[in-house]
PDB file of C-alpha atoms in Angstrom:
ATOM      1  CA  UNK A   1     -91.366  69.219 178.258  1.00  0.00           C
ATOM      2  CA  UNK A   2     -90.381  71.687 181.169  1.00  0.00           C
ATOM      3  CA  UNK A   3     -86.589  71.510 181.853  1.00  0.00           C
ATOM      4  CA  UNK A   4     -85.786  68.810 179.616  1.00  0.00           C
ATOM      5  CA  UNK A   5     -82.177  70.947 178.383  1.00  0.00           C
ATOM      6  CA  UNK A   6     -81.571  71.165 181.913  1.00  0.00           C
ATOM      7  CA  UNK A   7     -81.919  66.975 181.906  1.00  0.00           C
ATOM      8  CA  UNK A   8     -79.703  66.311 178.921  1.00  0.00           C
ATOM      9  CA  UNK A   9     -77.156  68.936 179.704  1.00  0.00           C
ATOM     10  CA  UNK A  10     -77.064  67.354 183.707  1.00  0.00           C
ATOM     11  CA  UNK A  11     -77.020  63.903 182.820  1.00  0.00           C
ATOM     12  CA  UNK A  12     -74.020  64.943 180.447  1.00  0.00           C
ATOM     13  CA  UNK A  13     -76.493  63.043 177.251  1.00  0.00           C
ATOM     14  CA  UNK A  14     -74.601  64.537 174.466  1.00  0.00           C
ATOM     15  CA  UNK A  15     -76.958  62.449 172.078  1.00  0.00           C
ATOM     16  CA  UNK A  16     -80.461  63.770 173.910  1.00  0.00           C
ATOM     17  CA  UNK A  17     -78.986  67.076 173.803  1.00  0.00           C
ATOM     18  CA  UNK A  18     -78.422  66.615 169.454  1.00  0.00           C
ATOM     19  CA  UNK A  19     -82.278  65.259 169.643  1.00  0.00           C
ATOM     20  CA  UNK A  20     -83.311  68.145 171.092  1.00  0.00           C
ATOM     21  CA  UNK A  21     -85.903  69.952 168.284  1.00  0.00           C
ATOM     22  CA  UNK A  22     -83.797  71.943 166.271  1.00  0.00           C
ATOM     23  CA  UNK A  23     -85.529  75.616 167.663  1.00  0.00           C
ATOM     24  CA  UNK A  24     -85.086  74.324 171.543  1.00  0.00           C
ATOM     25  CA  UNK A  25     -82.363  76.418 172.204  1.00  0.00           C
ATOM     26  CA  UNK A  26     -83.915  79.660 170.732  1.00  0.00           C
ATOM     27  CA  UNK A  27     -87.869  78.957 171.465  1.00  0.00           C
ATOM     28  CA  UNK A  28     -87.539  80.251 175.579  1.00  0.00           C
ATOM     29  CA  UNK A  29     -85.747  77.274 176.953  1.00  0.00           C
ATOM     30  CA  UNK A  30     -82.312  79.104 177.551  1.00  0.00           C
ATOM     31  CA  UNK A  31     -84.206  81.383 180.297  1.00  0.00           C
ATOM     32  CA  UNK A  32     -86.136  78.236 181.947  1.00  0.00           C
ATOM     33  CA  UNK A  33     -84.757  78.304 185.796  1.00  0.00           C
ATOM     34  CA  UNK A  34     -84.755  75.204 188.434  1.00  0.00           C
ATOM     35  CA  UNK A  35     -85.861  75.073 191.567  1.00  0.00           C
ATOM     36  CA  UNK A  36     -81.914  76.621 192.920  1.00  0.00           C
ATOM     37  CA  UNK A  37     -82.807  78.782 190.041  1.00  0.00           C
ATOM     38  CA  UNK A  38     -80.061  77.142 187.522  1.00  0.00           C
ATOM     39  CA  UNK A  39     -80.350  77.654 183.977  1.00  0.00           C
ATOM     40  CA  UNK A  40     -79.371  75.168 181.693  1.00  0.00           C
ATOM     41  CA  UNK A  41     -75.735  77.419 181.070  1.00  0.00           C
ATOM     42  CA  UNK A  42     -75.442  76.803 184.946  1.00  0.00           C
ATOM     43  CA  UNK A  43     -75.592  73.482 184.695  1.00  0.00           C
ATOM     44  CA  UNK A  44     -73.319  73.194 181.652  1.00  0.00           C
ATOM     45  CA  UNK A  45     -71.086  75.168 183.203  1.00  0.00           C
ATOM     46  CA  UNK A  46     -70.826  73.583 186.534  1.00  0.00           C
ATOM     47  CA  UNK A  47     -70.602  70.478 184.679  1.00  0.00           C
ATOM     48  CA  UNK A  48     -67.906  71.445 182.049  1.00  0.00           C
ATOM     49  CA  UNK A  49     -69.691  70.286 178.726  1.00  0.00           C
ATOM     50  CA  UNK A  50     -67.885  73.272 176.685  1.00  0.00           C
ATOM     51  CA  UNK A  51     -70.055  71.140 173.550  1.00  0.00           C
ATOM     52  CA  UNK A  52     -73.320  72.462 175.400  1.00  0.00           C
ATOM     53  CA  UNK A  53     -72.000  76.257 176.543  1.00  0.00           C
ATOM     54  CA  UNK A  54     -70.965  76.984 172.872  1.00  0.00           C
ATOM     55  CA  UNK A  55     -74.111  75.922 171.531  1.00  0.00           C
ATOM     56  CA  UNK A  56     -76.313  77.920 173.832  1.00  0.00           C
ATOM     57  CA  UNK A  57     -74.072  80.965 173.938  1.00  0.00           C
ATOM     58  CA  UNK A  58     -74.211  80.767 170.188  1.00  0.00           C
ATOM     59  CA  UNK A  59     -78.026  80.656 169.777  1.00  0.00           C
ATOM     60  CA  UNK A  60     -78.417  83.295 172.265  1.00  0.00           C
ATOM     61  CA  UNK A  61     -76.905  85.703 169.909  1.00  0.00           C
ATOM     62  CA  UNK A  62     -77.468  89.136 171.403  1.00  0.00           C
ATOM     63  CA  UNK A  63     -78.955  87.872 174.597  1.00  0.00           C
ATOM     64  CA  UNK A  64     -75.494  85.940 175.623  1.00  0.00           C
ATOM     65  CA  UNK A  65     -74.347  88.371 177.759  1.00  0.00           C
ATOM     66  CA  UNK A  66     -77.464  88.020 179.855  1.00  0.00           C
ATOM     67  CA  UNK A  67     -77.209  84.151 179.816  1.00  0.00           C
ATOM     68  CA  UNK A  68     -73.677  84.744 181.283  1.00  0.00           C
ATOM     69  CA  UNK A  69     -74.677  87.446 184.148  1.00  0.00           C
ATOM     70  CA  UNK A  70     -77.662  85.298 185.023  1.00  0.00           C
ATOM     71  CA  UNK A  71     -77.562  84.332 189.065  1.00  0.00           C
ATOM     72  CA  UNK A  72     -78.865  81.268 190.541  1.00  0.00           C
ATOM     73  CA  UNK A  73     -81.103  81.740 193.994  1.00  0.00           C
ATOM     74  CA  UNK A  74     -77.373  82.049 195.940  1.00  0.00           C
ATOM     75  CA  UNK A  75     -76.019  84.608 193.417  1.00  0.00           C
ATOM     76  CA  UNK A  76     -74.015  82.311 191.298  1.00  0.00           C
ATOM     77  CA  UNK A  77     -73.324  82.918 187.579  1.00  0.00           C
ATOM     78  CA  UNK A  78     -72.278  80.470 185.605  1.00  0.00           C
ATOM     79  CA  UNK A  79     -68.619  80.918 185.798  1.00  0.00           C
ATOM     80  CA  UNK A  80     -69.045  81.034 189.410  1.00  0.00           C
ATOM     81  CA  UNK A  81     -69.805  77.139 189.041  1.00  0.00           C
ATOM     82  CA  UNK A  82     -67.232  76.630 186.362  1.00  0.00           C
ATOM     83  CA  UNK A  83     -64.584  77.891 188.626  1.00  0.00           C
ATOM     84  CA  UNK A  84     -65.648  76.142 191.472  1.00  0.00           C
ATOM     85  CA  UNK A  85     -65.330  72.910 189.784  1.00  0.00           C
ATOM     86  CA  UNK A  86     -61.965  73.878 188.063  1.00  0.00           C
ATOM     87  CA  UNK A  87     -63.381  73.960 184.701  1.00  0.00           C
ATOM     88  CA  UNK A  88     -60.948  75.934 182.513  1.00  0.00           C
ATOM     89  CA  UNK A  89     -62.607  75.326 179.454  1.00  0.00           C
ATOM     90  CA  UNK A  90     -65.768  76.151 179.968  1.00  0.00           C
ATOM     91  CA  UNK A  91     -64.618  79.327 181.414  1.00  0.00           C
ATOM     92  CA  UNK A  92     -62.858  80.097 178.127  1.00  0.00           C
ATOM     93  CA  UNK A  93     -66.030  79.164 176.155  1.00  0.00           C
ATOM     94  CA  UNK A  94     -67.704  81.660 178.409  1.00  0.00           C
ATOM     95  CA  UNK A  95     -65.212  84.696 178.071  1.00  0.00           C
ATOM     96  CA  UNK A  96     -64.181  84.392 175.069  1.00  0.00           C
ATOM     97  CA  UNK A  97     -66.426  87.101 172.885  1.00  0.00           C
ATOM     98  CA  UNK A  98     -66.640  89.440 175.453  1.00  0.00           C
ATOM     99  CA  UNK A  99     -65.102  92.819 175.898  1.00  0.00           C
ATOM    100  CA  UNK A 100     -62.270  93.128 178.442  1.00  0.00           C
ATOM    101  CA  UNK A 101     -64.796  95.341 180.359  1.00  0.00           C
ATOM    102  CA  UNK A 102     -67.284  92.857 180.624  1.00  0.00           C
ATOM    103  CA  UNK A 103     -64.867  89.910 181.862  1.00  0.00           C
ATOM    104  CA  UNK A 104     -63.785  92.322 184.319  1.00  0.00           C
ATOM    105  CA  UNK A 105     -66.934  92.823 185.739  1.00  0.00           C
ATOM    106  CA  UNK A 106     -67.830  88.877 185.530  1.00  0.00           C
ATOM    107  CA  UNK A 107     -64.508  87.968 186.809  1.00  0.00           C
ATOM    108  CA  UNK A 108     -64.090  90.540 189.742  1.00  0.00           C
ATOM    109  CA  UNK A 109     -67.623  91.923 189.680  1.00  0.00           C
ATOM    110  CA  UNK A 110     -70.325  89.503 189.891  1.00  0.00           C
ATOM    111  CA  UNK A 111     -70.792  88.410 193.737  1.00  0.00           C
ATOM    112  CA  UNK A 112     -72.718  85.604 195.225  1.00  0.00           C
ATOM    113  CA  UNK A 113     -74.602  86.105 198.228  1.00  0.00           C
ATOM    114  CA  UNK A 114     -71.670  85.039 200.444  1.00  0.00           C
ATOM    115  CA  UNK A 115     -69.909  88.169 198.272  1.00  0.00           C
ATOM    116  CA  UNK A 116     -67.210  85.935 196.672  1.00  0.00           C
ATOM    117  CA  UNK A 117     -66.379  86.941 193.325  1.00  0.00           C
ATOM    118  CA  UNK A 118     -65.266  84.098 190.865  1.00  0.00           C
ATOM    119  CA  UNK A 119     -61.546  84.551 191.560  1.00  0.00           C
ATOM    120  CA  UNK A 120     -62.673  84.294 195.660  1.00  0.00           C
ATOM    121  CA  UNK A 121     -64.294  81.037 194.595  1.00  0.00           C
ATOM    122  CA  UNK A 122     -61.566  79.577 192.402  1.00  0.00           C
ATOM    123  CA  UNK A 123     -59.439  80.413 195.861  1.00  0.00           C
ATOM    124  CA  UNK A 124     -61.750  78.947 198.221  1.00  0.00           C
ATOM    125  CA  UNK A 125     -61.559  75.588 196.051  1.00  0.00           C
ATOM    126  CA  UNK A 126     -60.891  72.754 198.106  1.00  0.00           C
ATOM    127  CA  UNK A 127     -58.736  70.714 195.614  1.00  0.00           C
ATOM    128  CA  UNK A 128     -55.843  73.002 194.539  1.00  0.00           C
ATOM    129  CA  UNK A 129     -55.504  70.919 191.426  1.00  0.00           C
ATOM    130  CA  UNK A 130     -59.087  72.050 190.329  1.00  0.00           C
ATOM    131  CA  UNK A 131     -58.046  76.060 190.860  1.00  0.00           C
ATOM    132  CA  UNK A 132     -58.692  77.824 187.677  1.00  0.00           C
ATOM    133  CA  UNK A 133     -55.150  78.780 186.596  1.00  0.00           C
ATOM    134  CA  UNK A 134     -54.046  82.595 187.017  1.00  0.00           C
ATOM    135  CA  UNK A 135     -53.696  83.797 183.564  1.00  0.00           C
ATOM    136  CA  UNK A 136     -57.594  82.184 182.563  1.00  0.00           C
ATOM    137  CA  UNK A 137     -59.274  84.852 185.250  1.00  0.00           C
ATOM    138  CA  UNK A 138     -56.861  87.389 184.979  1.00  0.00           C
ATOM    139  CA  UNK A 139     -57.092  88.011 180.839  1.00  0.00           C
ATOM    140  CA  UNK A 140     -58.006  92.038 181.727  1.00  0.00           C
ATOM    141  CA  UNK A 141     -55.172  94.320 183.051  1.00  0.00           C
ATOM    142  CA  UNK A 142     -58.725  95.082 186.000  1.00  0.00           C
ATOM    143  CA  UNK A 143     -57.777  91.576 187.649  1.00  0.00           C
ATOM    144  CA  UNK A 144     -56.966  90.904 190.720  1.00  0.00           C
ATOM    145  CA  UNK A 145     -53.465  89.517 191.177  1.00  0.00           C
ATOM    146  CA  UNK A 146     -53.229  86.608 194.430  1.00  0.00           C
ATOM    147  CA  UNK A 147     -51.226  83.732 193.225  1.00  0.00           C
ATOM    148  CA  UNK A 148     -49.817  80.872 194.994  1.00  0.00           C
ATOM    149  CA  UNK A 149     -46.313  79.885 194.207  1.00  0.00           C
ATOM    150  CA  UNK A 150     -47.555  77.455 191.357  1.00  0.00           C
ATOM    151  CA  UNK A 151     -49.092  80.171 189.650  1.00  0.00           C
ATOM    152  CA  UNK A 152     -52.692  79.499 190.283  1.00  0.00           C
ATOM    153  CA  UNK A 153     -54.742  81.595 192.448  1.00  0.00           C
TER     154      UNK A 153
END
């Protein structure tokens, strides 16, 4: 059935999600897209289910890294979501195996088509108690250093 990770991950179904057929993750549907063009890491990641990112990131294997620079139709990547929504975990999930280089580049790099960066986005958050804390998107000595006085960007 088309979409149907992108239905248990949204509707947060951690059960449907375990029902899923055991190959589901591997057999293509990782790379299915929405109609905003979300995969279902964008919509675990704007949605925080760490349980979910792990999972996928982990039967990606090799092709993580491409799960994780993926862009939705407005140039998102999945920790351009996470961020937005002040998910800290699920941006740890998400950085955590790669090289320093490569969380630079997702971090600082990766722009959306309004050319905010994640750290722009994590700024631009409207509830200063869902801003990604400083230390999370600065792990690389490459980051960009605007705090407020509580430490978060």
């Amino acid at each position: 059935m088309p979409l149907e990770l992108h239905k248990a991950i949204k509707d947060g179904n951690k059960e449907r999600f375990a029902e899923l057929p055991a190959g589901a993750l591997g057999n293509g549907c990782l790379d299915e897209v929405d109609e905003e063009g979300n995969t279902p890491l964008h919509i675990a990641a704007q949605n925080g289910h760490t349980t979910a990112i792990t999972a996928m990131l982990g039967a990606a294997g090799v092709d993580a890294q491409e799960l994780l620079f993926a862009t939705t139709r407005s140039g998102f990547t999945p920790i351009h979501l996470a961020a937005e929504d002040g998910h800290t975990a699920a941006i740890t999930a998400m950085l955590c195996d790669l090289s320093e280089e490569k969380v630079v580049h997702l971090i600082n790099g990766a722009m959306n088509q309004n050319g905010l960066n994640v750290v722009d986005v994590s700024v631009n958050c409207e509830n200063p108690q869902k801003r990604v804390p400083t230390q999370l998107l600065l792990m690389s000595k490459g980051g960009i250093k605007r705090e407020d006085s509580q430490g978060f960007l």
